[in-house]
Amino acid sequence: MATIRVCSALTAVAKRSSHGVLRNYLQLRQSSSGALCTPGQWQLVSAVCLQRQPIITAEKTELEQQYADMMAQMELETSLLSDQELRAIEDKAIEAKRKQQEENETGEGEVEGARVTALDLEDAWEAEAKQFTPAARITEADEKNDQRSVERRLDKPLVLLVKQTLGDKSHWVFPQGPRQEGESMRQAAERVLQNLCGQQVGAQFLGNAPCGFHQYRFPPKASIGTGAKVFFYKAWYKEGDVIPDKENSTDYMWVTFDELSDHCSRPYLKSIGNFLVDL
Amino acid sequence: MSLLLNFVCCHLEQEVEYRLKVGRRVVSGWVHTAQAARPNTCEICCKTNVRALSRSAPVAGIFEPDDLKLEPDIPEYPPLKLQMRGYDFVILESYAKYVHGLADSLGLDTDAWAVPARSKDIHTFKPNSTVVDNKYSLKMFERVVQIESVPSPRLPILLEMMRTHAPEGVTINVKESEPEEEEFRYIPDKEMRDLRQQMKVIEDAREERRKK
């Protein structure tokens, strides 16, 4: 499956872009630090949409398969003969000539050197090909339905969901955390990923600009502010195990886009759906 | 009535002032005097007999808009190359066409070209001998799509779409241009190289004679 190598220099484009755009868009008075802020203020939160991109190509649908078969047939019928097919025809001609000579029983039978026929070559190639066994499309993780494994559903993109306690309840969300004083939203996102999912997780962030937005209100009793504005940052998963730290995130799972609706709330899903791309 | 005009002459970099004398009328920027010295033109321009000199700038002045932006609002990436390489020509070319169309539809300035293929000849040997078992001749084909003036939030979108639609067997590199890669595209000029070689030989001989 293709991977895209991006020079690290590209992802460190001027931070000015995300700062300036956010400030103008939100028109905040003073940015808040940490979880505490005065009432009537919105908390700025960075979240990371960590995606494990597909490793194998997806299976064709029935229509796609039929169309592909038809196009292959058309291509075969309009194509010229390949070297292998020409060789097979030559072999037949030589075979016919040799039989004729045998029938005529002439003494001048030209004994040609043992010629490797096209069929012989094909048999040899088939034997060589049988020695290679491709890896299974359906892995162990699929069979056990182990949702914590990165190896499941190799033909679909997977997203990391983390069980976080926000306020009283725990929700299945993308790893998120508030922005602290003196850091940009992208830096906050990187810090959140490291803290919540462990130091081992390697991710390639795509640019300094967020890809999505979601906002929710805090319950009025808890006087920590009006609500939170969550900015999503997209990152491609590279390597490493997810080890949730027990304070903020208790559990994690890798899910496909279809399975998201089983775990996330409807407004959250609506915001997420805007930036999740699948075939 | 005299008019004071400021203009920048094409030959002089300083501003030059001219006064139109009373009695001379300037009609739509052209002065209807054939023999007298042409006003609003410097000495050098006067001496040329070319009638085709444009006169509108000296007469009307040069218009410089006030709201010229030298830098874009959203910072942009330098020109980037989306390099696609693969052994399967058909798949690679089809994908390169898709990527070019995708970059165009995202509003980026695109340019696309093919880089000469690099061939590899592979020989496998029978075990413990130098008898050639199999010969494979492989070609690594390459297609490049160059994108310019990419606003920084737009590149991640392009990369996401490229990765979602990428076929098997295609390696994608996103990077800035390198001089060695540009050199590889061109066929070296044998004649030029031979001539340069000859010149070098002659010059070396000359230097040796001088030393003696």
CSV table of C-alpha atoms in Angstrom, one decimal:
chain,number,residue,atom,x,y,z
A,1,MET,CA,0.0,0.0,0.0
A,2,ALA,CA,1.4,3.4,-0.9
A,3,THR,CA,2.8,5.6,1.9
A,4,ILE,CA,3.5,9.2,1.4
A,5,ARG,CA,6.8,10.5,2.6
A,6,VAL,CA,6.7,14.1,3.6
A,7,CYS,CA,9.8,16.1,4.4
A,8,SER,CA,9.7,17.2,8.1
A,9,ALA,CA,10.5,20.8,7.0
A,10,LEU,CA,7.1,21.0,5.3
A,11,THR,CA,5.1,20.5,8.4
A,12,ALA,CA,6.9,23.3,10.2
A,13,VAL,CA,5.4,26.1,8.1
A,14,ALA,CA,5.0,29.5,9.8
A,15,LYS,CA,2.8,29.2,12.9
A,16,ARG,CA,1.4,32.6,12.0
A,17,SER,CA,-1.3,31.0,9.9
A,18,SER,CA,-3.1,29.1,12.6
A,19,HIS,CA,-2.6,31.8,15.3
A,20,GLY,CA,-3.9,34.7,13.1
A,21,VAL,CA,-6.8,32.8,11.6
A,22,LEU,CA,-8.0,31.5,15.0
A,23,ARG,CA,-7.8,34.8,16.7
A,24,ASN,CA,-9.8,36.6,14.0
A,25,TYR,CA,-12.3,33.9,13.8
A,26,LEU,CA,-13.0,33.4,17.5
A,27,GLN,CA,-12.5,37.0,18.7
A,28,LEU,CA,-11.4,36.0,22.1
A,29,ARG,CA,-10.6,38.4,24.8
A,30,GLN,CA,-7.8,36.6,26.6
A,31,SER,CA,-6.8,33.0,26.1
A,32,SER,CA,-7.3,30.8,29.1
A,33,SER,CA,-4.7,28.7,30.7
A,34,GLY,CA,-5.3,25.2,32.0
A,35,ALA,CA,-8.7,24.0,32.9
A,36,LEU,CA,-9.7,26.9,35.1
A,37,CYS,CA,-11.1,30.0,33.5
A,38,THR,CA,-13.6,32.7,34.5
A,39,PRO,CA,-17.3,32.1,33.7
A,40,GLY,CA,-18.5,33.5,30.4
A,41,GLN,CA,-15.3,32.2,28.6
A,42,TRP,CA,-14.7,29.4,26.2
A,43,GLN,CA,-11.9,26.9,26.8
A,44,LEU,CA,-9.7,26.3,23.8
A,45,VAL,CA,-9.1,22.5,23.3
A,46,SER,CA,-6.9,20.7,20.8
A,47,ALA,CA,-7.9,17.2,19.7
A,48,VAL,CA,-6.0,14.7,17.6
A,49,CYS,CA,-7.6,12.6,14.9
A,50,LEU,CA,-5.0,9.9,14.7
A,51,GLN,CA,-5.6,7.8,11.6
A,52,ARG,CA,-4.1,4.5,10.7
A,53,GLN,CA,-4.4,4.6,6.9
A,54,PRO,CA,-5.4,1.4,5.0
A,55,ILE,CA,-2.6,-1.1,4.4
A,56,ILE,CA,-4.2,-3.2,1.6
A,57,THR,CA,-6.5,-2.0,-1.2
A,58,ALA,CA,-10.2,-2.5,-0.6
A,59,GLU,CA,-12.1,-5.2,-2.4
A,60,LYS,CA,-14.0,-4.2,-5.5
A,61,THR,CA,-17.7,-4.0,-5.2
A,62,GLU,CA,-19.7,-6.3,-7.5
A,63,LEU,CA,-20.3,-3.6,-10.1
A,64,GLU,CA,-16.6,-2.6,-10.1
A,65,GLN,CA,-15.6,-6.2,-10.5
A,66,GLN,CA,-17.9,-6.7,-13.5
A,67,TYR,CA,-16.6,-3.6,-15.1
A,68,ALA,CA,-13.0,-4.5,-14.5
A,69,ASP,CA,-13.6,-7.9,-16.0
A,70,MET,CA,-15.2,-6.4,-19.0
A,71,MET,CA,-12.4,-3.9,-19.5
A,72,ALA,CA,-9.8,-6.7,-19.1
A,73,GLN,CA,-11.5,-8.8,-21.8
A,74,MET,CA,-11.7,-5.8,-24.2
A,75,GLU,CA,-8.0,-5.1,-23.7
A,76,LEU,CA,-7.1,-8.8,-24.3
A,77,GLU,CA,-9.1,-8.9,-27.5
A,78,THR,CA,-7.6,-5.7,-28.9
A,79,SER,CA,-4.1,-6.4,-27.9
A,80,LEU,CA,-1.2,-7.9,-29.9
A,81,LEU,CA,0.3,-11.3,-29.1
A,82,SER,CA,3.0,-11.2,-26.3
A,83,ASP,CA,6.4,-12.8,-26.6
A,84,GLN,CA,5.2,-15.8,-24.6
A,85,GLU,CA,2.2,-16.4,-26.9
A,86,LEU,CA,4.4,-16.1,-30.0
A,87,ARG,CA,6.8,-18.6,-28.5
A,88,ALA,CA,3.9,-21.0,-27.9
A,89,ILE,CA,2.9,-20.7,-31.6
A,90,GLU,CA,6.5,-21.3,-32.8
A,91,ASP,CA,6.6,-24.4,-30.6
A,92,LYS,CA,3.5,-25.8,-32.2
A,93,ALA,CA,4.9,-25.1,-35.7
A,94,ILE,CA,8.2,-26.9,-34.8
A,95,GLU,CA,6.3,-29.8,-33.3
A,96,ALA,CA,4.1,-30.2,-36.4
A,97,LYS,CA,7.3,-30.0,-38.6
A,98,ARG,CA,9.0,-32.7,-36.5
A,99,LYS,CA,6.0,-35.0,-36.7
A,100,GLN,CA,5.9,-34.6,-40.5
A,101,GLN,CA,9.5,-35.5,-40.7
A,102,GLU,CA,8.9,-38.6,-38.6
A,103,GLU,CA,6.1,-39.7,-40.8
A,104,ASN,CA,8.2,-39.2,-43.9
A,105,GLU,CA,10.9,-41.2,-42.2
A,106,THR,CA,13.6,-39.4,-44.0
A,107,GLY,CA,17.2,-40.1,-42.9
A,108,GLU,CA,18.1,-36.4,-42.8
A,109,GLY,CA,16.1,-35.8,-39.6
A,110,GLU,CA,17.6,-32.6,-38.2
A,111,VAL,CA,17.8,-33.3,-34.6
A,112,GLU,CA,17.5,-30.0,-32.9
A,113,GLY,CA,18.8,-29.3,-29.4
A,114,ALA,CA,16.2,-29.8,-26.7
A,115,ARG,CA,14.2,-26.6,-26.9
A,116,VAL,CA,12.6,-25.2,-23.8
A,117,THR,CA,9.0,-24.9,-24.8
A,118,ALA,CA,6.7,-22.1,-23.7
A,119,LEU,CA,4.7,-24.6,-21.7
A,120,ASP,CA,7.8,-25.7,-19.8
A,121,LEU,CA,8.6,-22.1,-18.9
A,122,GLU,CA,5.0,-21.6,-17.7
A,123,ASP,CA,5.2,-24.7,-15.5
A,124,ALA,CA,8.5,-23.5,-14.0
A,125,TRP,CA,7.1,-20.1,-13.3
A,126,GLU,CA,4.0,-21.5,-11.7
A,127,ALA,CA,6.1,-23.7,-9.4
A,128,GLU,CA,8.1,-20.6,-8.4
A,129,ALA,CA,5.0,-18.6,-7.7
A,130,LYS,CA,3.6,-21.3,-5.5
A,131,GLN,CA,6.5,-20.9,-3.2
A,132,PHE,CA,5.3,-17.4,-2.3
A,133,THR,CA,2.4,-17.1,0.1
A,134,PRO,CA,1.0,-13.7,0.5
A,135,ALA,CA,0.0,-12.5,3.9
A,136,ALA,CA,-3.7,-13.0,5.0
A,137,ARG,CA,-6.1,-10.2,4.3
A,138,ILE,CA,-8.1,-11.1,7.4
A,139,THR,CA,-5.8,-11.0,10.4
A,140,GLU,CA,-6.0,-12.6,13.8
A,141,ALA,CA,-7.2,-9.3,15.2
A,142,ASP,CA,-10.2,-9.4,12.8
A,143,GLU,CA,-11.0,-12.9,13.9
A,144,LYS,CA,-10.9,-12.1,17.6
A,145,ASN,CA,-12.4,-8.7,16.9
A,146,ASP,CA,-9.7,-7.1,19.0
A,147,GLN,CA,-10.6,-3.5,18.9
A,148,ARG,CA,-7.4,-2.4,20.6
A,149,SER,CA,-5.2,-3.8,17.8
A,150,VAL,CA,-3.9,-1.7,14.9
A,151,GLU,CA,-3.8,-4.7,12.7
A,152,ARG,CA,-7.6,-5.1,12.3
A,153,ARG,CA,-9.5,-4.1,9.1
A,154,LEU,CA,-6.4,-3.6,6.9
A,155,ASP,CA,-8.5,-2.4,4.0
A,156,LYS,CA,-10.1,0.5,5.9
A,157,PRO,CA,-8.8,3.6,7.7
A,158,LEU,CA,-8.9,3.3,11.4
A,159,VAL,CA,-9.2,6.1,13.9
A,160,LEU,CA,-8.1,6.2,17.6
A,161,LEU,CA,-10.9,6.7,20.1
A,162,VAL,CA,-10.0,7.2,23.8
A,163,LYS,CA,-12.3,7.0,26.8
A,164,GLN,CA,-11.9,10.4,28.6
A,165,THR,CA,-13.6,11.7,31.7
A,166,LEU,CA,-14.9,15.1,30.8
A,167,GLY,CA,-16.6,16.6,33.8
A,168,ASP,CA,-18.6,13.8,35.5
A,169,LYS,CA,-19.1,11.3,32.7
A,170,SER,CA,-16.6,9.5,30.5
A,171,HIS,CA,-17.0,9.8,26.8
A,172,TRP,CA,-15.4,8.1,23.8
A,173,VAL,CA,-13.7,10.9,22.0
A,174,PHE,CA,-10.5,11.7,20.0
A,175,PRO,CA,-7.8,12.4,22.5
A,176,GLN,CA,-8.3,16.0,23.5
A,177,GLY,CA,-6.9,18.4,26.1
A,178,PRO,CA,-6.9,22.2,26.8
A,179,ARG,CA,-4.4,24.5,25.3
A,180,GLN,CA,-1.9,25.9,27.8
A,181,GLU,CA,-0.3,29.3,28.0
A,182,GLY,CA,2.4,30.0,25.5
A,183,GLU,CA,1.8,27.2,23.0
A,184,SER,CA,0.1,27.1,19.7
A,185,MET,CA,-2.9,24.8,19.0
A,186,ARG,CA,-0.7,22.4,17.0
A,187,GLN,CA,1.8,22.1,19.9
A,188,ALA,CA,-1.1,21.5,22.3
A,189,ALA,CA,-2.3,18.7,20.0
A,190,GLU,CA,1.1,17.1,20.0
A,191,ARG,CA,1.4,17.4,23.7
A,192,VAL,CA,-2.1,15.9,24.3
A,193,LEU,CA,-1.3,12.9,22.1
A,194,GLN,CA,2.0,12.2,24.0
A,195,ASN,CA,0.4,12.6,27.4
A,196,LEU,CA,-2.8,10.7,26.8
A,197,CYS,CA,-1.5,7.9,24.5
A,198,GLY,CA,2.0,7.4,25.7
A,199,GLN,CA,5.5,8.5,24.5
A,200,GLN,CA,5.8,5.5,22.1
A,201,VAL,CA,3.1,6.6,19.6
A,202,GLY,CA,4.7,8.0,16.4
A,203,ALA,CA,2.5,10.3,14.4
A,204,GLN,CA,2.9,12.5,11.3
A,205,PHE,CA,0.9,15.7,11.8
A,206,LEU,CA,-0.4,17.3,8.6
A,207,GLY,CA,0.2,21.0,8.8
A,208,ASN,CA,-0.5,23.6,11.5
A,209,ALA,CA,-4.1,24.3,10.5
A,210,PRO,CA,-6.9,22.4,12.2
A,211,CYS,CA,-9.1,20.3,10.0
A,212,GLY,CA,-12.3,20.4,12.0
A,213,PHE,CA,-14.2,22.1,14.8
A,214,HIS,CA,-16.7,21.2,17.5
A,215,GLN,CA,-18.1,23.1,20.5
A,216,TYR,CA,-20.0,22.0,23.5
A,217,ARG,CA,-21.3,23.7,26.7
A,218,PHE,CA,-20.3,22.9,30.2
A,219,PRO,CA,-23.1,22.2,32.7
A,220,PRO,CA,-24.0,25.6,34.3
A,221,LYS,CA,-23.4,24.3,37.9
A,222,ALA,CA,-19.7,23.6,37.4
A,223,SER,CA,-18.4,27.1,37.1
A,224,ILE,CA,-15.4,26.4,34.9
A,225,GLY,CA,-16.6,28.5,31.9
A,226,THR,CA,-19.3,28.5,29.3
A,227,GLY,CA,-18.0,25.7,27.3
A,228,ALA,CA,-15.2,24.3,25.2
A,229,LYS,CA,-14.2,24.8,21.6
A,230,VAL,CA,-12.4,21.8,20.2
A,231,PHE,CA,-10.1,22.1,17.2
A,232,PHE,CA,-9.2,18.8,15.5
A,233,TYR,CA,-5.8,18.1,14.1
A,234,LYS,CA,-5.3,15.3,11.7
A,235,ALA,CA,-2.3,13.0,12.1
A,236,TRP,CA,-1.2,9.8,10.3
A,237,TYR,CA,-0.2,6.9,12.6
A,238,LYS,CA,3.3,5.7,12.0
A,239,GLU,CA,4.2,3.2,14.7
A,240,GLY,CA,4.1,2.4,18.4
A,241,ASP,CA,1.6,1.1,20.9
A,242,VAL,CA,-1.0,3.2,22.6
A,243,ILE,CA,-0.6,3.2,26.3
A,244,PRO,CA,-3.3,5.3,27.9
A,245,ASP,CA,-2.3,7.1,31.1
A,246,LYS,CA,-4.9,6.2,33.7
A,247,GLU,CA,-5.6,9.7,34.9
A,248,ASN,CA,-7.2,11.2,31.8
A,249,SER,CA,-7.8,8.4,29.5
A,250,THR,CA,-8.8,5.0,30.8
A,251,ASP,CA,-9.3,3.0,27.6
A,252,TYR,CA,-8.7,3.2,23.9
A,253,MET,CA,-9.8,1.5,20.6
A,254,TRP,CA,-9.1,1.6,16.9
A,255,VAL,CA,-12.4,1.9,15.0
A,256,THR,CA,-13.5,2.3,11.4
A,257,PHE,CA,-15.7,5.3,10.4
A,258,ASP,CA,-18.8,3.1,10.3
A,259,GLU,CA,-18.2,1.9,13.9
A,260,LEU,CA,-17.9,5.5,15.2
A,261,SER,CA,-21.6,5.9,15.5
A,262,ASP,CA,-21.7,3.1,18.1
A,263,HIS,CA,-19.6,5.0,20.5
A,264,CYS,CA,-19.8,8.8,19.9
A,265,SER,CA,-22.7,11.2,20.5
A,266,ARG,CA,-24.6,12.6,17.6
A,267,PRO,CA,-23.4,16.3,17.7
A,268,TYR,CA,-19.8,15.0,18.0
A,269,LEU,CA,-20.3,12.7,15.1
A,270,LYS,CA,-21.7,15.5,13.0
A,271,SER,CA,-18.6,17.7,13.5
A,272,ILE,CA,-16.2,14.7,12.9
A,273,GLY,CA,-18.0,13.6,9.7
A,274,ASN,CA,-16.9,16.8,8.0
A,275,PHE,CA,-13.2,15.8,7.8
A,276,LEU,CA,-13.1,12.0,7.7
A,277,VAL,CA,-12.3,10.9,4.2
A,278,ASP,CA,-12.9,7.3,3.0
A,279,LEU,CA,-13.4,5.7,-0.4
B,1,MET,CA,-1.6,78.1,-18.7
B,2,SER,CA,1.2,75.8,-17.8
B,3,LEU,CA,1.0,72.3,-16.6
B,4,LEU,CA,3.4,70.7,-14.3
B,5,LEU,CA,3.9,67.1,-15.0
B,6,ASN,CA,6.0,64.6,-13.2
B,7,PHE,CA,7.0,61.4,-14.9
B,8,VAL,CA,9.8,58.9,-14.8
B,9,CYS,CA,11.5,58.6,-18.2
B,10,CYS,CA,12.5,55.2,-19.4
B,11,HIS,CA,16.1,56.3,-19.6
B,12,LEU,CA,16.5,58.3,-16.5
B,13,GLU,CA,15.7,57.1,-13.1
B,14,GLN,CA,15.1,60.4,-11.5
B,15,GLU,CA,11.8,62.3,-11.8
B,16,VAL,CA,11.9,65.0,-14.5
B,17,GLU,CA,9.7,68.0,-14.6
B,18,TYR,CA,8.6,69.6,-17.8
B,19,ARG,CA,6.5,72.6,-18.4
B,20,LEU,CA,4.2,72.9,-21.3
B,21,LYS,CA,4.5,76.3,-22.8
B,22,VAL,CA,1.6,78.5,-23.4
B,23,GLY,CA,0.1,78.0,-26.8
B,24,ARG,CA,0.9,74.3,-27.1
B,25,ARG,CA,-2.0,72.0,-26.7
B,26,VAL,CA,-1.5,68.3,-25.7
B,27,VAL,CA,-4.2,66.3,-27.5
B,28,SER,CA,-4.8,62.9,-26.0
B,29,GLY,CA,-1.2,62.6,-24.9
B,30,TRP,CA,0.4,63.4,-28.3
B,31,VAL,CA,2.0,66.6,-29.2
B,32,HIS,CA,1.4,67.7,-32.7
B,33,THR,CA,4.7,69.2,-33.5
B,34,ALA,CA,6.9,67.4,-35.9
B,35,GLN,CA,10.0,69.5,-35.9
B,36,ALA,CA,10.2,71.2,-32.5
B,37,ALA,CA,11.8,69.2,-29.7
B,38,ARG,CA,9.2,66.9,-28.1
B,39,PRO,CA,8.2,67.9,-24.6
B,40,ASN,CA,8.0,65.4,-21.8
B,41,THR,CA,10.8,63.3,-23.2
B,42,CYS,CA,14.4,63.3,-22.1
B,43,GLU,CA,17.3,64.1,-24.3
B,44,ILE,CA,18.0,60.5,-25.4
B,45,CYS,CA,14.5,59.8,-26.4
B,46,CYS,CA,14.4,63.2,-28.3
B,47,LYS,CA,17.3,62.1,-30.4
B,48,THR,CA,15.7,58.9,-31.6
B,49,ASN,CA,13.5,59.2,-34.6
B,50,VAL,CA,11.3,56.4,-33.7
B,51,ARG,CA,7.7,57.5,-33.8
B,52,ALA,CA,6.6,54.4,-32.0
B,53,LEU,CA,7.7,55.6,-28.5
B,54,SER,CA,4.8,55.4,-26.2
B,55,ARG,CA,3.8,58.8,-24.9
B,56,SER,CA,1.0,58.1,-22.5
B,57,ALA,CA,3.2,57.4,-19.5
B,58,PRO,CA,5.1,60.8,-19.8
B,59,VAL,CA,1.9,62.7,-20.3
B,60,ALA,CA,-0.5,61.1,-17.9
B,61,GLY,CA,1.8,59.6,-15.4
B,62,ILE,CA,2.2,56.1,-14.2
B,63,PHE,CA,-0.6,54.5,-12.2
B,64,GLU,CA,0.4,52.5,-9.2
B,65,PRO,CA,-2.5,50.9,-7.3
B,66,ASP,CA,-2.6,51.5,-3.6
B,67,ASP,CA,-3.8,48.0,-2.5
B,68,LEU,CA,-1.0,46.0,-4.0
B,69,LYS,CA,-0.2,43.0,-1.8
B,70,LEU,CA,3.4,41.8,-1.9
B,71,GLU,CA,2.7,38.8,0.3
B,72,PRO,CA,-0.4,36.6,0.4
B,73,ASP,CA,-2.6,36.8,3.6
B,74,ILE,CA,-2.3,33.0,4.3
B,75,PRO,CA,1.4,31.9,4.1
B,76,GLU,CA,2.2,29.6,1.2
B,77,TYR,CA,4.5,26.7,0.7
B,78,PRO,CA,7.5,27.0,-1.7
B,79,PRO,CA,7.1,25.1,-5.0
B,80,LEU,CA,6.6,21.5,-4.1
B,81,LYS,CA,7.0,18.4,-6.2
B,82,LEU,CA,4.7,15.4,-5.9
B,83,GLN,CA,7.0,12.6,-7.2
B,84,MET,CA,5.3,9.3,-8.1
B,85,ARG,CA,7.4,6.3,-8.9
B,86,GLY,CA,6.4,2.7,-9.7
B,87,TYR,CA,7.3,-0.3,-11.8
B,88,ASP,CA,3.8,-0.6,-13.3
B,89,PHE,CA,3.5,2.0,-16.0
B,90,VAL,CA,-0.2,1.8,-16.6
B,91,ILE,CA,-1.2,2.3,-12.9
B,92,LEU,CA,1.4,5.0,-12.4
B,93,GLU,CA,0.3,7.1,-15.3
B,94,SER,CA,-3.4,6.8,-14.5
B,95,TYR,CA,-2.7,7.9,-10.9
B,96,ALA,CA,-0.5,10.8,-12.1
B,97,LYS,CA,-3.3,12.0,-14.3
B,98,TYR,CA,-5.7,11.8,-11.3
B,99,VAL,CA,-3.3,13.7,-9.0
B,100,HIS,CA,-2.8,16.5,-11.6
B,101,GLY,CA,-6.6,16.9,-12.0
B,102,LEU,CA,-7.0,16.9,-8.2
B,103,ALA,CA,-4.4,19.6,-7.7
B,104,ASP,CA,-6.0,21.7,-10.4
B,105,SER,CA,-9.5,21.3,-8.9
B,106,LEU,CA,-8.1,22.5,-5.5
B,107,GLY,CA,-7.1,25.7,-7.3
B,108,LEU,CA,-3.3,25.2,-7.2
B,109,ASP,CA,-0.9,26.3,-10.0
B,110,THR,CA,0.2,22.9,-11.4
B,111,ASP,CA,2.8,21.7,-13.9
B,112,ALA,CA,3.3,18.0,-14.7
B,113,TRP,CA,6.1,16.1,-16.5
B,114,ALA,CA,7.5,12.6,-16.9
B,115,VAL,CA,11.1,11.9,-15.8
B,116,PRO,CA,13.1,9.4,-17.8
B,117,ALA,CA,12.8,5.8,-16.5
B,118,ARG,CA,15.6,4.2,-14.7
B,119,SER,CA,16.2,0.5,-15.8
B,120,LYS,CA,17.5,-2.2,-13.7
B,121,ASP,CA,18.7,-5.6,-15.0
B,122,ILE,CA,18.5,-8.3,-12.4
B,123,HIS,CA,20.2,-11.7,-12.8
B,124,THR,CA,19.5,-14.6,-10.5
B,125,PHE,CA,22.0,-17.4,-10.3
B,126,LYS,CA,21.6,-21.1,-9.8
B,127,PRO,CA,22.7,-22.0,-6.3
B,128,ASN,CA,26.5,-22.2,-5.9
B,129,SER,CA,27.3,-21.4,-9.5
B,130,THR,CA,27.7,-18.6,-11.9
B,131,VAL,CA,25.1,-20.0,-14.3
B,132,VAL,CA,22.4,-17.5,-14.8
B,133,ASP,CA,19.0,-18.8,-13.7
B,134,ASN,CA,16.7,-15.9,-14.5
B,135,LYS,CA,17.0,-12.5,-16.1
B,136,TYR,CA,14.6,-9.7,-15.2
B,137,SER,CA,14.6,-6.3,-16.8
B,138,LEU,CA,12.7,-3.8,-14.7
B,139,LYS,CA,12.1,-0.1,-15.3
B,140,MET,CA,11.2,2.3,-12.5
B,141,PHE,CA,9.0,4.9,-14.1
B,142,GLU,CA,8.5,8.4,-12.7
B,143,ARG,CA,5.9,11.1,-12.9
B,144,VAL,CA,6.1,14.5,-11.3
B,145,VAL,CA,3.4,17.1,-10.5
B,146,GLN,CA,4.7,20.4,-9.4
B,147,ILE,CA,2.4,22.6,-7.3
B,148,GLU,CA,3.0,26.3,-6.6
B,149,SER,CA,1.4,28.9,-4.4
B,150,VAL,CA,-0.1,26.3,-2.1
B,151,PRO,CA,-1.8,28.0,0.9
B,152,SER,CA,-0.7,26.2,4.0
B,153,PRO,CA,-4.1,24.8,5.1
B,154,ARG,CA,-4.7,23.3,1.6
B,155,LEU,CA,-1.7,20.9,1.4
B,156,PRO,CA,-3.0,18.5,4.1
B,157,ILE,CA,-6.3,18.2,2.1
B,158,LEU,CA,-4.3,17.3,-1.1
B,159,LEU,CA,-2.2,14.8,0.8
B,160,GLU,CA,-5.2,13.2,2.4
B,161,MET,CA,-7.0,12.8,-1.0
B,162,MET,CA,-3.8,11.5,-2.6
B,163,ARG,CA,-3.3,8.9,0.1
B,164,THR,CA,-6.9,7.7,0.0
B,165,HIS,CA,-6.8,7.1,-3.7
B,166,ALA,CA,-3.2,5.8,-4.1
B,167,PRO,CA,-2.9,2.4,-5.8
B,168,GLU,CA,-0.6,-0.4,-4.9
B,169,GLY,CA,2.9,-0.2,-6.3
B,170,VAL,CA,3.2,3.5,-6.4
B,171,THR,CA,5.7,5.3,-4.1
B,172,ILE,CA,4.9,9.0,-3.5
B,173,ASN,CA,7.4,11.6,-2.3
B,174,VAL,CA,6.5,15.2,-1.5
B,175,LYS,CA,9.5,17.5,-1.5
B,176,GLU,CA,11.1,20.6,-2.8
B,177,SER,CA,13.1,20.6,-6.0
B,178,GLU,CA,16.7,19.4,-6.0
B,179,PRO,CA,19.3,20.3,-8.7
B,180,GLU,CA,20.5,16.8,-9.2
B,181,GLU,CA,17.0,15.6,-10.1
B,182,GLU,CA,16.6,18.4,-12.5
B,183,GLU,CA,19.9,17.5,-14.2
B,184,PHE,CA,18.8,13.9,-14.6
B,185,ARG,CA,15.9,15.0,-16.9
B,186,TYR,CA,18.2,16.4,-19.6
B,187,ILE,CA,20.1,14.4,-22.2
B,188,PRO,CA,23.8,15.5,-22.1
B,189,ASP,CA,24.9,17.3,-25.3
B,190,LYS,CA,27.8,15.2,-26.6
B,191,GLU,CA,29.0,17.7,-29.2
B,192,MET,CA,29.2,20.5,-26.6
B,193,ARG,CA,31.1,18.2,-24.2
B,194,ASP,CA,33.5,17.2,-26.9
B,195,LEU,CA,34.1,20.8,-27.9
B,196,ARG,CA,34.7,21.8,-24.3
B,197,GLN,CA,37.1,18.9,-24.0
B,198,GLN,CA,39.1,20.1,-27.0
B,199,MET,CA,39.2,23.6,-25.7
B,200,LYS,CA,40.5,22.4,-22.4
B,201,VAL,CA,43.2,20.4,-24.1
B,202,ILE,CA,44.3,23.5,-26.1
B,203,GLU,CA,44.3,25.7,-23.0
B,204,ASP,CA,46.3,23.2,-21.0
B,205,ALA,CA,48.9,23.0,-23.8
B,206,ARG,CA,49.0,26.8,-23.9
B,207,GLU,CA,49.6,27.0,-20.2
B,208,GLU,CA,52.4,24.5,-20.3
B,209,ARG,CA,54.1,26.4,-23.1
B,210,ARG,CA,53.8,29.6,-21.0
B,211,LYS,CA,55.4,27.9,-18.0
B,212,LYS,CA,58.3,26.9,-20.2
